[in-house]
Tab-separated table of C-alpha atoms in Angstrom:
chain	number	residue	atom	x	y	z
A	1	ARG	CA	121.392	-54.817	-79.114
A	2	LEU	CA	119.009	-55.382	-76.224
A	3	PHE	CA	116.157	-56.050	-78.656
A	4	HIS	CA	118.208	-58.608	-80.615
A	5	TRP	CA	119.285	-60.284	-77.356
A	6	LEU	CA	115.652	-60.587	-76.251
A	7	ILE	CA	114.562	-61.973	-79.628
A	8	ARG	CA	117.349	-64.559	-79.560
A	9	ARG	CA	116.181	-65.670	-76.125
A	10	ILE	CA	112.588	-66.009	-77.328
A	11	ALA	CA	113.376	-67.461	-80.777
A	12	PRO	CA	113.337	-71.177	-79.802
A	13	ALA	CA	109.842	-70.826	-78.332
A	14	VAL	CA	108.684	-68.941	-81.431
A	15	HIS	CA	109.965	-71.684	-83.737
A	16	GLN	CA	108.245	-74.267	-81.520
A	17	LYS	CA	105.033	-72.211	-81.874
A	18	LYS	CA	104.810	-71.730	-78.118
A	19	VAL	CA	105.162	-67.948	-78.496
A	20	ILE	CA	103.738	-65.566	-81.095
A	21	LEU	CA	105.508	-62.299	-81.871
A	22	GLY	CA	102.753	-60.039	-83.157
A	23	THR	CA	102.704	-56.812	-85.133
A	24	GLU	CA	99.789	-54.582	-86.118
A	25	THR	CA	100.958	-53.811	-89.671
A	26	ILE	CA	102.289	-55.946	-92.498
A	27	ALA	CA	105.134	-53.484	-93.059
A	28	MET	CA	106.328	-53.965	-89.478
A	29	GLN	CA	105.905	-57.727	-89.738
A	30	LEU	CA	108.120	-57.890	-92.816
A	31	ALA	CA	110.720	-55.490	-91.411
A	32	LEU	CA	111.092	-57.261	-88.059
A	33	SER	CA	111.075	-60.746	-89.581
A	34	GLN	CA	113.812	-59.733	-92.014
A	35	ALA	CA	115.881	-57.894	-89.399
A	36	THR	CA	115.793	-60.674	-86.805
A	37	GLY	CA	115.404	-63.853	-88.840
A	38	VAL	CA	112.548	-64.813	-86.509
A	39	PRO	CA	108.984	-65.008	-87.836
A	40	PHE	CA	106.600	-62.298	-86.695
A	41	THR	CA	102.839	-62.589	-87.178
A	42	TYR	CA	100.576	-59.868	-88.544
A	43	LEU	CA	97.603	-59.405	-86.214
A	44	PRO	CA	94.990	-57.020	-87.699
A	45	HIS	CA	93.862	-54.409	-85.203
A	46	PRO	CA	90.205	-55.170	-84.289
A	47	VAL	CA	87.831	-52.204	-84.589
A	48	ASN	CA	84.043	-52.295	-84.339
A	49	ALA	CA	82.015	-50.345	-86.870
A	50	LEU	CA	79.287	-47.955	-85.806
A	51	PRO	CA	75.895	-49.695	-85.778
A	52	ASP	CA	74.323	-46.872	-87.806
A	53	ALA	CA	77.194	-45.698	-90.018
A	54	PRO	CA	75.875	-43.794	-93.078
A	55	GLU	CA	75.740	-46.045	-96.139
A	56	THR	CA	74.781	-43.688	-98.940
A	57	SER	CA	76.887	-42.232	-101.735
A	58	GLU	CA	74.519	-39.326	-102.343
A	59	ARG	CA	76.642	-36.186	-102.385
A	60	PRO	CA	76.030	-33.944	-99.350
A	61	ALA	CA	75.534	-30.206	-99.741
A	62	SER	CA	78.871	-29.689	-97.986
A	63	ILE	CA	81.769	-32.156	-97.895
A	64	HIS	CA	83.027	-32.472	-94.328
A	65	PHE	CA	86.726	-33.335	-93.927
A	66	GLY	CA	87.947	-34.638	-90.577
A	67	CYS	CA	91.302	-35.147	-88.879
A	68	TYR	CA	90.949	-36.631	-85.402
A	69	GLY	CA	93.336	-37.563	-82.624
A	70	ALA	CA	95.864	-35.330	-80.889
A	71	ALA	CA	97.653	-32.949	-83.273
A	72	ARG	CA	101.303	-33.961	-83.566
A	73	TYR	CA	104.240	-33.393	-85.874
A	74	GLU	CA	104.363	-37.013	-87.036
A	75	LYS	CA	100.706	-36.744	-87.998
A	76	GLY	CA	101.439	-33.783	-90.269
A	77	SER	CA	99.087	-31.447	-88.417
A	78	ASP	CA	101.178	-28.438	-89.486
A	79	LEU	CA	101.037	-29.569	-93.130
A	80	LEU	CA	97.291	-30.002	-92.833
A	81	GLN	CA	96.810	-26.391	-91.771
A	82	GLN	CA	98.990	-25.134	-94.621
A	83	ALA	CA	97.110	-27.282	-97.140
A	84	ILE	CA	93.690	-26.105	-95.973
A	85	GLU	CA	94.817	-22.483	-96.251
A	86	MET	CA	96.107	-23.146	-99.784
A	87	HIS	CA	92.851	-24.868	-100.701
A	88	LEU	CA	90.758	-21.968	-99.431
A	89	ASP	CA	92.954	-19.540	-101.395
A	90	SER	CA	92.520	-21.552	-104.602
A	91	HIS	CA	88.829	-22.292	-104.013
A	92	PRO	CA	87.441	-19.298	-102.081
A	93	ASP	CA	83.842	-20.320	-102.782
A	94	THR	CA	84.175	-23.880	-101.513
A	95	THR	CA	81.395	-25.037	-99.234
A	96	SER	CA	83.507	-27.819	-97.727
A	97	THR	CA	84.098	-27.761	-93.989
A	98	PHE	CA	86.954	-29.070	-91.861
A	99	SER	CA	87.221	-30.411	-88.316
A	100	ILE	CA	90.661	-30.727	-86.723
A	101	GLN	CA	91.194	-32.149	-83.255
A	102	TRP	CA	93.927	-30.081	-81.599
A	103	LEU	CA	94.366	-30.895	-77.924
A	104	GLN	CA	97.589	-28.937	-77.418
A	105	ASN	CA	100.390	-27.269	-79.351
A	106	PHE	CA	103.448	-29.281	-80.344
A	107	THR	CA	107.073	-28.615	-81.234
A	108	ALA	CA	108.565	-29.262	-84.671
A	109	PRO	CA	112.104	-30.722	-84.972
A	110	ASP	CA	113.468	-27.255	-85.737
A	111	GLY	CA	112.131	-25.926	-82.439
A	112	ARG	CA	109.063	-24.101	-83.787
A	113	VAL	CA	105.952	-24.333	-81.636
A	114	ILE	CA	103.026	-25.237	-83.864
A	115	SER	CA	99.670	-23.829	-82.807
A	116	PRO	CA	96.303	-23.479	-84.542
A	117	SER	CA	96.386	-21.125	-87.513
A	118	LYS	CA	94.893	-17.742	-86.651
A	119	ARG	CA	93.443	-17.519	-90.122
A	120	LEU	CA	91.737	-20.909	-89.843
A	121	LEU	CA	90.472	-20.112	-86.365
A	122	GLU	CA	88.650	-17.144	-87.882
A	123	ASP	CA	87.198	-19.082	-90.835
A	124	PRO	CA	83.673	-20.434	-90.106
A	125	ARG	CA	84.363	-23.419	-92.358
A	126	VAL	CA	87.062	-24.720	-89.992
A	127	THR	CA	86.431	-26.095	-86.501
A	128	PHE	CA	89.159	-26.888	-83.986
A	129	ILE	CA	88.199	-29.503	-81.403
A	130	ASP	CA	90.249	-28.714	-78.304
A	131	HIS	CA	89.136	-31.536	-75.998
A	132	TYR	CA	89.062	-35.303	-75.768
A	133	PHE	CA	85.858	-36.784	-77.092
A	134	GLY	CA	83.310	-37.640	-74.436
A	135	GLU	CA	81.064	-40.680	-74.320
A	136	GLY	CA	79.506	-41.157	-77.769
A	137	GLU	CA	80.907	-37.865	-79.087
A	138	TYR	CA	83.431	-39.467	-81.432
A	139	ASP	CA	80.746	-41.702	-82.942
A	140	LYS	CA	78.649	-38.637	-83.748
A	141	GLN	CA	81.697	-36.912	-85.233
A	142	ILE	CA	82.406	-39.885	-87.501
A	143	GLN	CA	78.781	-39.952	-88.643
A	144	LYS	CA	79.002	-36.378	-89.932
A	145	THR	CA	82.435	-36.831	-91.537
A	146	ASP	CA	82.667	-37.491	-95.280
A	147	ILE	CA	86.445	-37.833	-95.813
A	148	MET	CA	89.296	-38.494	-93.379
A	149	LEU	CA	92.445	-36.385	-93.873
A	150	LEU	CA	95.575	-38.188	-92.662
A	151	PRO	CA	98.787	-36.594	-94.026
A	152	TYR	CA	101.018	-38.593	-91.672
A	153	ARG	CA	104.806	-38.561	-91.849
A	154	SER	CA	107.536	-41.233	-92.029
A	155	PRO	CA	107.145	-42.663	-88.473
A	156	TYR	CA	103.990	-44.243	-89.897
A	157	ARG	CA	105.945	-46.289	-92.425
A	158	TYR	CA	105.438	-49.117	-89.934
A	159	ARG	CA	103.048	-47.945	-87.219
A	160	VAL	CA	99.331	-48.596	-87.159
A	161	SER	CA	96.734	-45.831	-86.993
A	162	ARG	CA	93.388	-46.702	-85.471
A	163	VAL	CA	91.843	-43.629	-87.112
A	164	VAL	CA	92.339	-44.955	-90.651
A	165	ILE	CA	90.823	-48.307	-89.654
A	166	GLU	CA	87.838	-46.551	-88.094
A	167	ALA	CA	87.357	-44.690	-91.363
A	168	MET	CA	87.469	-47.837	-93.486
A	169	VAL	CA	85.118	-49.963	-91.380
A	170	ASN	CA	82.619	-47.080	-91.409
A	171	GLY	CA	82.756	-46.574	-95.170
A	172	LEU	CA	84.698	-43.293	-95.214
A	173	PRO	CA	87.151	-42.393	-97.994
A	174	VAL	CA	90.655	-41.535	-96.838
A	175	VAL	CA	93.369	-39.096	-97.909
A	176	ALA	CA	96.706	-40.575	-96.821
A	177	SER	CA	100.413	-39.999	-97.427
A	178	ARG	CA	102.209	-42.341	-99.779
A	179	GLY	CA	104.797	-44.470	-98.033
A	180	THR	CA	102.767	-44.965	-94.848
A	181	THR	CA	100.853	-47.950	-93.537
A	182	LEU	CA	97.727	-45.778	-93.728
A	183	TRP	CA	98.061	-45.598	-97.506
A	184	ASP	CA	98.918	-49.312	-97.741
A	185	GLN	CA	95.806	-50.310	-95.810
A	186	ALA	CA	93.358	-47.768	-97.206
A	187	SER	CA	94.369	-48.374	-100.841
A	188	THR	CA	93.642	-52.109	-100.518
A	189	LEU	CA	90.880	-52.357	-97.898
A	190	GLY	CA	89.097	-49.051	-98.450
A	191	ALA	CA	88.866	-46.101	-100.813
A	192	ALA	CA	91.930	-43.877	-100.692
A	193	ILE	CA	93.437	-40.991	-102.575
A	194	PRO	CA	97.147	-40.265	-102.022
A	195	CYS	CA	99.099	-37.157	-101.198
A	196	GLU	CA	102.863	-36.903	-101.162
A	197	MET	CA	104.527	-37.003	-97.757
A	198	ASP	CA	105.706	-33.664	-96.302
A	199	ASP	CA	104.105	-31.738	-99.176
A	200	PRO	CA	101.283	-29.307	-98.290
A	201	GLY	CA	100.855	-28.386	-101.965
A	202	SER	CA	100.199	-32.006	-102.863
A	203	LEU	CA	97.749	-32.302	-99.971
A	204	ALA	CA	95.900	-29.160	-101.094
A	205	THR	CA	95.589	-30.583	-104.613
A	206	THR	CA	94.370	-33.889	-103.211
A	207	ILE	CA	91.702	-32.157	-101.116
A	208	ALA	CA	90.356	-30.526	-104.275
A	209	THR	CA	90.460	-33.836	-106.143
A	210	ALA	CA	88.611	-35.544	-103.300
A	211	GLU	CA	85.932	-32.829	-103.400
A	212	ASN	CA	85.423	-33.322	-107.127
A	213	ASN	CA	85.382	-37.120	-106.943
A	214	TRP	CA	83.579	-37.641	-103.657
A	215	THR	CA	80.694	-39.715	-105.046
A	216	LYS	CA	83.048	-42.228	-106.676
A	217	LEU	CA	85.271	-42.361	-103.591
A	218	LYS	CA	82.292	-42.914	-101.314
A	219	SER	CA	80.890	-45.641	-103.564
A	220	ASP	CA	84.242	-47.414	-103.548
A	221	ALA	CA	84.493	-47.093	-99.762
A	222	LEU	CA	81.057	-48.648	-99.310
A	223	LEU	CA	81.930	-51.502	-101.670
A	224	LYS	CA	85.034	-52.296	-99.619
A	225	MET	CA	83.366	-51.811	-96.249
A	226	THR	CA	82.357	-55.430	-95.656
A	227	GLN	CA	85.849	-56.654	-96.571
A	228	SER	CA	87.380	-54.101	-94.234
A	229	ARG	CA	85.052	-55.005	-91.378
A	230	ASN	CA	85.886	-58.677	-91.778
A	231	HIS	CA	89.622	-58.001	-91.900
A	232	PHE	CA	89.668	-55.769	-88.812
A	233	SER	CA	87.461	-58.024	-86.716
A	234	VAL	CA	88.027	-59.986	-83.530
A	235	GLU	CA	87.404	-63.162	-85.513
A	236	GLU	CA	90.200	-62.357	-87.998
A	237	PHE	CA	92.531	-61.447	-85.136
A	238	ALA	CA	91.813	-64.773	-83.442
A	239	THR	CA	92.327	-66.678	-86.692
A	240	SER	CA	95.719	-64.983	-87.111
A	241	VAL	CA	96.724	-66.092	-83.607
A	242	PHE	CA	95.268	-69.596	-83.866
A	243	PRO	CA	95.253	-70.482	-87.599
A	244	ASP	CA	94.447	-74.126	-86.878
C-alpha cells in the first residue's frame, strides 16, 4: 500500500516526463508498469569489459567453470554443489575444474545450514574462494574462467545479476536457470544453455552438455560480445534516460 501511495504521488511528474522510474531488467519494468499503471523505464546496467578479455574459441585442455559472488540460497549455491557432485560421479575422468566463491555459510528456508561440501573440499578439481576479491583479483579470475554457472532461483525472476552481465560482455558462455532474468538476458545477448530451476539433476546434465559443446558456445558468445557490450554501456544507459 505504501508503494502504491508513493507511485500515485509521483505519477503526474512521470507522465509529464519530469521524473523517470527506472528498473534494471525488462521483466521488472513490465511487472511494475502493469501493476501500477505508471510507465517504468528499462535502464540497462552499465558494465565495462576487461581490456584484455580472451577472444579465442580454441578449446582449453581443461574447461574451467566459475560461480562468483557470495554463496546464497537464492543463488542456488546448494544446488550447484549437488550438481557438481553428480557430474563427478557420472564423469569421474573429467578434467574440468570448478571455482565457487563461498564467503560464509547460509541458511535454507527449512532451517538447514548450508556449508561447503566436504567431498568437494577434498577434490582437487574444485576450489572454494573464501574471501572478497582484492584489487584486480576478480579480473584475473574472469580471464581464466570458461563458463559461468548461475543456477539462480525464483527471486531472480525480476532482479538483475551483475555477474551474468560481466560474463556476456567478456565473451563467456553462461549456464542459467529458466525463468530468471539471467536466462532472458544471456539467451538473447550472449551464449546460454539452460537448466531447470531448483533441479540439481538438470544442472548436472547441463554441465556435461556445456563441456561437450564448449567450442560452439564460446564461438556464439564471442559473436554476441559486441552487441552485449553496446547494450550494457554507459552510452546505452544515457540514451535510455534521455532518448531525445
